[in-house]
Structure formats: structure tokens, C-alpha cells
Amino acid sequence: MSVPTVIIHRDADVLAKAVAARLITRLVDDQAAKGSASLVLTGGTVGIATLAEISASPARDAVDWRNLDIWWGDERFLPSGDSERNETGARKALLDNVDVDPARVHVMRGPDSGMTAEESAEAYAEELRRASRPEDHGPAPSFDVLMLGMGPDGHVASLFPGMPALYDTRPAVAVHGSPKPPPTRITLSLPVIQGAREVWVIAAGEEKSAAVRLALSESGTMQVPAAGARGRQRTLFLLDRAAASKIPASLGRISSP
Ligand SMILES: O=C(O)[C@H](O)[C@@H](O)[C@H](O)[C@H](O)COP(=O)(O)O
């Protein structure tokens, strides 16, 4: 697993714009190199703000949106179209504005599918297995970029401190009793997150600063799941100054004056 690189931006607005620019460039490079790309989206304030900045970017259509596989790191177990679903936020912010291939938008199904949360998680795990290639060496694709928001408690995706999903090695699992509403969710497991080529943890705000410090130290992943948010080739912690306020200055490069 890769050692995190910390990049610090002035505030949440610059952070979202900078991550959007970084992602557009990354997807263009991967599509140029491989003919396609794969991206895992996150919910949360900064995650969705980043998608909105991509949508507003003049460079947006440098990405070949038809040649992009889109997945989610987690989803609230709510009916399709529910405003609280991460999918709904992503569609409104970006996906409805670009020419994605619907067959390559891999949604975590909600209760309106007729499935329980466990059945939906297993269905997603099966979809991940089907998309995995021999060179991925695991039950899920080695995603080019896996984006994660992070909670004040150090959760990423819907992997919350001390909860059973953190110990689960299946590719996708159901979560009950989430401390962050709604209580029932679907999440990728830690091994699948760690199988991604690049993991980008995106966090803004003072309330995240203690968790950021723990996530960048030798904390255990059971106590601080973000401490396990590491990519195979590269890990970025993309922060605003407030979220970075408790880490040693030596660790972060401030990118925005
Ligand atoms: O479904 C979710 O809620 C997210 O996937 C979750 O992991 C989120 O990214 C963090 O809680 C950060 O959220 P904020 O950026 O809104 O603080």
C-alpha cells in the first residue's frame, strides 16, 4: 500500500475545484493510455461539490464519458431517486449533464429493487466480480481512481469505526445501524478499496482535522477506517487548510496561496 501524499488547499471551494481539475486530467490520461477508465464516486458534501465543479469545468468534455466505468464506494439503502441517495446527488451534479453509457454506471440498488440490503450488497459484489480481470488479482476491478469522503470519526465510505463491515472481506457488504443517517447502507469493503490503483481521500473543515491526523498516523483501521484508505500505487489526502490544521506542517504541501 502506498504512503499518503498530502495536498492542502486554501478552503473547501478551492479544494473542490482543484480535485475536479485533477480528476479530469487523471481520467484523460488513463483513457489515453488504456482506452477506458474506472472511477469510484463518493457521497458527502465535498464529494458531490467536486462532481458539480467537473460539470462546470470548461475541460469537462476532454473526458470520453462513454468510455468510463462509474461505481460507488457506498450508498444509502434508499429507493431510486431518493434525494438522500449518493447516486441521486451524483446524477444531479454531473452524470445527467454528460454522455455516460448507462450500462457502465454501476448502481448499488435500494429497497425498490425488491432486494434486502444483504441481497443488494451480494448483487453488487457479483457485479464487481464480473468486472474483475485476471490482472486485477482480486474479486473487484483495480479502479483507476477511488474517491472517498471522510467523517469526523474517521469513517470512509460506510465503514464506521468498530463496526462489523470493517472486518468483512466480501467485496461489498450491508451496513446496519450506521451512526450517520440513514442507518442502512451498502459499502465497498476495505480490501476492495485497497485494491484500487489510486485512493483519494477528500476532506474539508475543522471538524475533520483530528480524524485526518489519526488517519495519517499509525492508527488502527478498526478505530480509524481512513487509516486503511490506501491505494496500491498512490494515496492522496486532498484537504483544505481547516481539515489539515492538526497535522505537522512537514507533512502537507499547501498548494493554494
Ligand atoms: O454516504 C455518505 O455519507 C458518504 O459516502 C460518506 O462517507 C461521506 O463521504 C462522509 O461522511 C463525508 O461527508 P461530508 O463531506 O458531508 O462531511
Short mmCIF file of N, CA and C in Angstrom, two decimals, residues 24-99:
data_model
loop_
_atom_site.label_atom_id
_atom_site.label_comp_id
_atom_site.label_asym_id
_atom_site.label_seq_id
_atom_site.Cartn_x
_atom_site.Cartn_y
_atom_site.Cartn_z
N ILE A 24 -10.30 15.30 -13.86
CA ILE A 24 -10.43 15.39 -15.32
C ILE A 24 -9.11 14.98 -15.98
N THR A 25 -8.01 15.53 -15.48
CA THR A 25 -6.70 15.22 -16.07
C THR A 25 -6.37 13.74 -15.92
N ARG A 26 -6.67 13.19 -14.76
CA ARG A 26 -6.39 11.78 -14.48
C ARG A 26 -7.18 10.88 -15.42
N LEU A 27 -8.46 11.16 -15.59
CA LEU A 27 -9.29 10.33 -16.47
C LEU A 27 -8.83 10.44 -17.93
N VAL A 28 -8.49 11.65 -18.36
CA VAL A 28 -8.00 11.83 -19.73
C VAL A 28 -6.71 11.04 -19.94
N ASP A 29 -5.82 11.10 -18.97
CA ASP A 29 -4.55 10.36 -19.09
C ASP A 29 -4.80 8.85 -19.13
N ASP A 30 -5.68 8.36 -18.26
CA ASP A 30 -5.94 6.91 -18.23
C ASP A 30 -6.62 6.45 -19.51
N GLN A 31 -7.55 7.25 -20.01
CA GLN A 31 -8.22 6.87 -21.27
C GLN A 31 -7.25 6.91 -22.45
N ALA A 32 -6.32 7.85 -22.41
CA ALA A 32 -5.31 7.91 -23.49
C ALA A 32 -4.41 6.68 -23.43
N ALA A 33 -4.11 6.27 -22.20
CA ALA A 33 -3.17 5.15 -22.03
C ALA A 33 -3.83 3.79 -22.23
N LYS A 34 -5.11 3.68 -21.81
CA LYS A 34 -5.73 2.34 -21.76
C LYS A 34 -7.00 2.23 -22.61
N GLY A 35 -7.48 3.36 -23.12
CA GLY A 35 -8.71 3.33 -23.91
C GLY A 35 -9.96 3.45 -23.09
N SER A 36 -9.84 3.28 -21.76
CA SER A 36 -11.01 3.48 -20.90
C SER A 36 -10.51 3.79 -19.50
N ALA A 37 -11.43 4.07 -18.58
CA ALA A 37 -11.04 4.37 -17.19
C ALA A 37 -12.15 3.90 -16.26
N SER A 38 -11.79 3.79 -14.98
CA SER A 38 -12.80 3.38 -13.98
C SER A 38 -12.68 4.29 -12.76
N LEU A 39 -13.81 4.69 -12.26
CA LEU A 39 -13.90 5.71 -11.21
C LEU A 39 -14.92 5.28 -10.16
N VAL A 40 -14.54 5.43 -8.89
CA VAL A 40 -15.48 5.16 -7.79
C VAL A 40 -15.85 6.48 -7.14
N LEU A 41 -17.13 6.77 -7.12
CA LEU A 41 -17.63 8.04 -6.58
C LEU A 41 -17.93 7.91 -5.09
N THR A 42 -17.96 9.06 -4.41
CA THR A 42 -18.33 9.09 -3.01
C THR A 42 -19.50 10.03 -2.81
N GLY A 43 -20.22 9.83 -1.74
CA GLY A 43 -21.23 10.80 -1.35
C GLY A 43 -20.58 11.86 -0.48
N GLY A 44 -21.41 12.63 0.19
CA GLY A 44 -20.88 13.66 1.08
C GLY A 44 -20.73 15.01 0.39
N THR A 45 -20.56 16.00 1.22
CA THR A 45 -20.59 17.39 0.74
C THR A 45 -19.50 17.67 -0.28
N VAL A 46 -18.27 17.36 0.08
CA VAL A 46 -17.16 17.70 -0.82
C VAL A 46 -17.14 16.79 -2.04
N GLY A 47 -17.53 15.55 -1.83
CA GLY A 47 -17.58 14.61 -2.96
C GLY A 47 -18.53 15.09 -4.04
N ILE A 48 -19.71 15.51 -3.65
CA ILE A 48 -20.71 15.99 -4.62
C ILE A 48 -20.31 17.36 -5.18
N ALA A 49 -19.72 18.20 -4.33
CA ALA A 49 -19.27 19.52 -4.81
C ALA A 49 -18.20 19.36 -5.89
N THR A 50 -17.37 18.35 -5.73
CA THR A 50 -16.33 18.07 -6.74
C THR A 50 -16.97 17.69 -8.07
N LEU A 51 -18.01 16.89 -8.02
CA LEU A 51 -18.71 16.49 -9.26
C LEU A 51 -19.35 17.70 -9.93
N ALA A 52 -19.90 18.59 -9.14
CA ALA A 52 -20.51 19.80 -9.70
C ALA A 52 -19.45 20.67 -10.37
N GLU A 53 -18.25 20.72 -9.77
CA GLU A 53 -17.17 21.51 -10.39
C GLU A 53 -16.69 20.86 -11.69
N ILE A 54 -16.71 19.53 -11.74
CA ILE A 54 -16.36 18.86 -13.01
C ILE A 54 -17.36 19.26 -14.08
N SER A 55 -18.65 19.20 -13.70
CA SER A 55 -19.71 19.54 -14.65
C SER A 55 -19.56 20.96 -15.18
N ALA A 56 -19.11 21.86 -14.32
CA ALA A 56 -18.98 23.28 -14.70
C ALA A 56 -17.66 23.57 -15.41
N SER A 57 -16.75 22.59 -15.43
CA SER A 57 -15.41 22.86 -15.97
C SER A 57 -15.41 22.97 -17.50
N PRO A 58 -14.69 23.97 -18.04
CA PRO A 58 -14.54 24.06 -19.49
C PRO A 58 -13.84 22.82 -20.07
N ALA A 59 -13.08 22.11 -19.24
CA ALA A 59 -12.33 20.93 -19.71
C ALA A 59 -13.16 19.65 -19.59
N ARG A 60 -14.41 19.79 -19.10
CA ARG A 60 -15.23 18.60 -18.81
C ARG A 60 -15.23 17.59 -19.96
N ASP A 61 -15.43 18.08 -21.16
CA ASP A 61 -15.64 17.13 -22.26
C ASP A 61 -14.35 16.67 -22.92
N ALA A 62 -13.25 16.94 -22.22
CA ALA A 62 -12.00 16.27 -22.62
C ALA A 62 -12.07 14.80 -22.19
N VAL A 63 -12.95 14.51 -21.23
CA VAL A 63 -13.15 13.12 -20.79
C VAL A 63 -14.10 12.44 -21.78
N ASP A 64 -13.74 11.21 -22.17
CA ASP A 64 -14.63 10.40 -23.03
C ASP A 64 -15.62 9.69 -22.10
N TRP A 65 -16.77 10.34 -21.83
CA TRP A 65 -17.68 9.84 -20.78
C TRP A 65 -18.29 8.50 -21.13
N ARG A 66 -18.30 8.15 -22.44
CA ARG A 66 -18.85 6.84 -22.85
C ARG A 66 -17.90 5.71 -22.50
N ASN A 67 -16.63 6.09 -22.26
CA ASN A 67 -15.61 5.06 -22.01
C ASN A 67 -15.14 5.08 -20.57
N LEU A 68 -16.10 5.24 -19.68
CA LEU A 68 -15.79 5.36 -18.25
C LEU A 68 -16.73 4.45 -17.46
N ASP A 69 -16.15 3.59 -16.64
CA ASP A 69 -16.96 2.77 -15.72
C ASP A 69 -17.08 3.52 -14.40
N ILE A 70 -18.31 3.73 -13.98
CA ILE A 70 -18.58 4.50 -12.76
C ILE A 70 -19.19 3.60 -11.69
N TRP A 71 -18.57 3.58 -10.54
CA TRP A 71 -19.02 2.77 -9.40
C TRP A 71 -19.23 3.70 -8.22
N TRP A 72 -19.75 3.13 -7.10
CA TRP A 72 -19.87 3.89 -5.87
C TRP A 72 -19.14 3.19 -4.73
N GLY A 73 -18.54 4.01 -3.86
CA GLY A 73 -17.89 3.44 -2.67
C GLY A 73 -18.91 3.02 -1.63
N ASP A 74 -20.01 3.73 -1.61
CA ASP A 74 -21.10 3.35 -0.70
C ASP A 74 -22.39 4.01 -1.17
N GLU A 75 -23.48 3.52 -0.59
CA GLU A 75 -24.79 4.07 -0.96
C GLU A 75 -25.73 3.94 0.22
N ARG A 76 -26.61 4.90 0.34
CA ARG A 76 -27.64 4.79 1.36
C ARG A 76 -28.70 3.86 0.81
N PHE A 77 -29.18 2.92 1.64
CA PHE A 77 -30.15 1.90 1.16
C PHE A 77 -31.54 2.53 1.13
N LEU A 78 -31.76 3.32 0.07
CA LEU A 78 -33.00 4.08 -0.09
C LEU A 78 -33.47 3.87 -1.53
N PRO A 79 -34.76 4.13 -1.78
CA PRO A 79 -35.29 3.88 -3.13
C PRO A 79 -34.63 4.77 -4.19
N SER A 80 -34.54 4.26 -5.40
CA SER A 80 -34.00 5.01 -6.52
C SER A 80 -34.72 6.37 -6.61
N GLY A 81 -33.89 7.42 -6.79
CA GLY A 81 -34.48 8.76 -6.89
C GLY A 81 -34.59 9.49 -5.57
N ASP A 82 -34.39 8.76 -4.47
CA ASP A 82 -34.46 9.44 -3.16
C ASP A 82 -33.35 10.49 -3.08
N SER A 83 -33.69 11.68 -2.62
CA SER A 83 -32.71 12.79 -2.63
C SER A 83 -31.51 12.51 -1.74
N GLU A 84 -31.65 11.57 -0.80
CA GLU A 84 -30.55 11.26 0.12
C GLU A 84 -29.58 10.21 -0.44
N ARG A 85 -29.91 9.63 -1.60
CA ARG A 85 -29.01 8.64 -2.20
C ARG A 85 -27.78 9.32 -2.80
N ASN A 86 -26.61 8.73 -2.66
CA ASN A 86 -25.40 9.28 -3.28
C ASN A 86 -25.54 9.30 -4.80
N GLU A 87 -26.24 8.29 -5.33
CA GLU A 87 -26.47 8.24 -6.79
C GLU A 87 -27.26 9.47 -7.25
N THR A 88 -28.30 9.82 -6.48
CA THR A 88 -29.13 10.97 -6.87
C THR A 88 -28.28 12.25 -6.90
N GLY A 89 -27.44 12.41 -5.88
CA GLY A 89 -26.58 13.59 -5.83
C GLY A 89 -25.60 13.62 -6.99
N ALA A 90 -25.05 12.47 -7.34
CA ALA A 90 -24.08 12.39 -8.44
C ALA A 90 -24.74 12.64 -9.78
N ARG A 91 -25.96 12.13 -9.95
CA ARG A 91 -26.65 12.35 -11.23
C ARG A 91 -26.98 13.83 -11.41
N LYS A 92 -27.45 14.44 -10.32
CA LYS A 92 -27.83 15.86 -10.39
C LYS A 92 -26.61 16.75 -10.63
N ALA A 93 -25.51 16.41 -9.93
CA ALA A 93 -24.31 17.26 -10.00
C ALA A 93 -23.57 17.08 -11.32
N LEU A 94 -23.54 15.85 -11.86
CA LEU A 94 -22.69 15.60 -13.04
C LEU A 94 -23.29 14.63 -14.05
N LEU A 95 -23.69 13.45 -13.61
CA LEU A 95 -23.96 12.37 -14.56
C LEU A 95 -25.09 12.70 -15.54
N ASP A 96 -26.06 13.49 -15.11
CA ASP A 96 -27.14 13.86 -16.03
C ASP A 96 -26.68 14.90 -17.05
N ASN A 97 -25.48 15.45 -16.85
CA ASN A 97 -25.01 16.51 -17.75
C ASN A 97 -23.96 16.02 -18.75
N VAL A 98 -23.58 14.74 -18.64
CA VAL A 98 -22.56 14.22 -19.55
C VAL A 98 -23.06 12.91 -20.17
N ASP A 99 -22.41 12.52 -21.26
CA ASP A 99 -22.92 11.39 -22.05
C ASP A 99 -22.34 10.06 -21.57
#
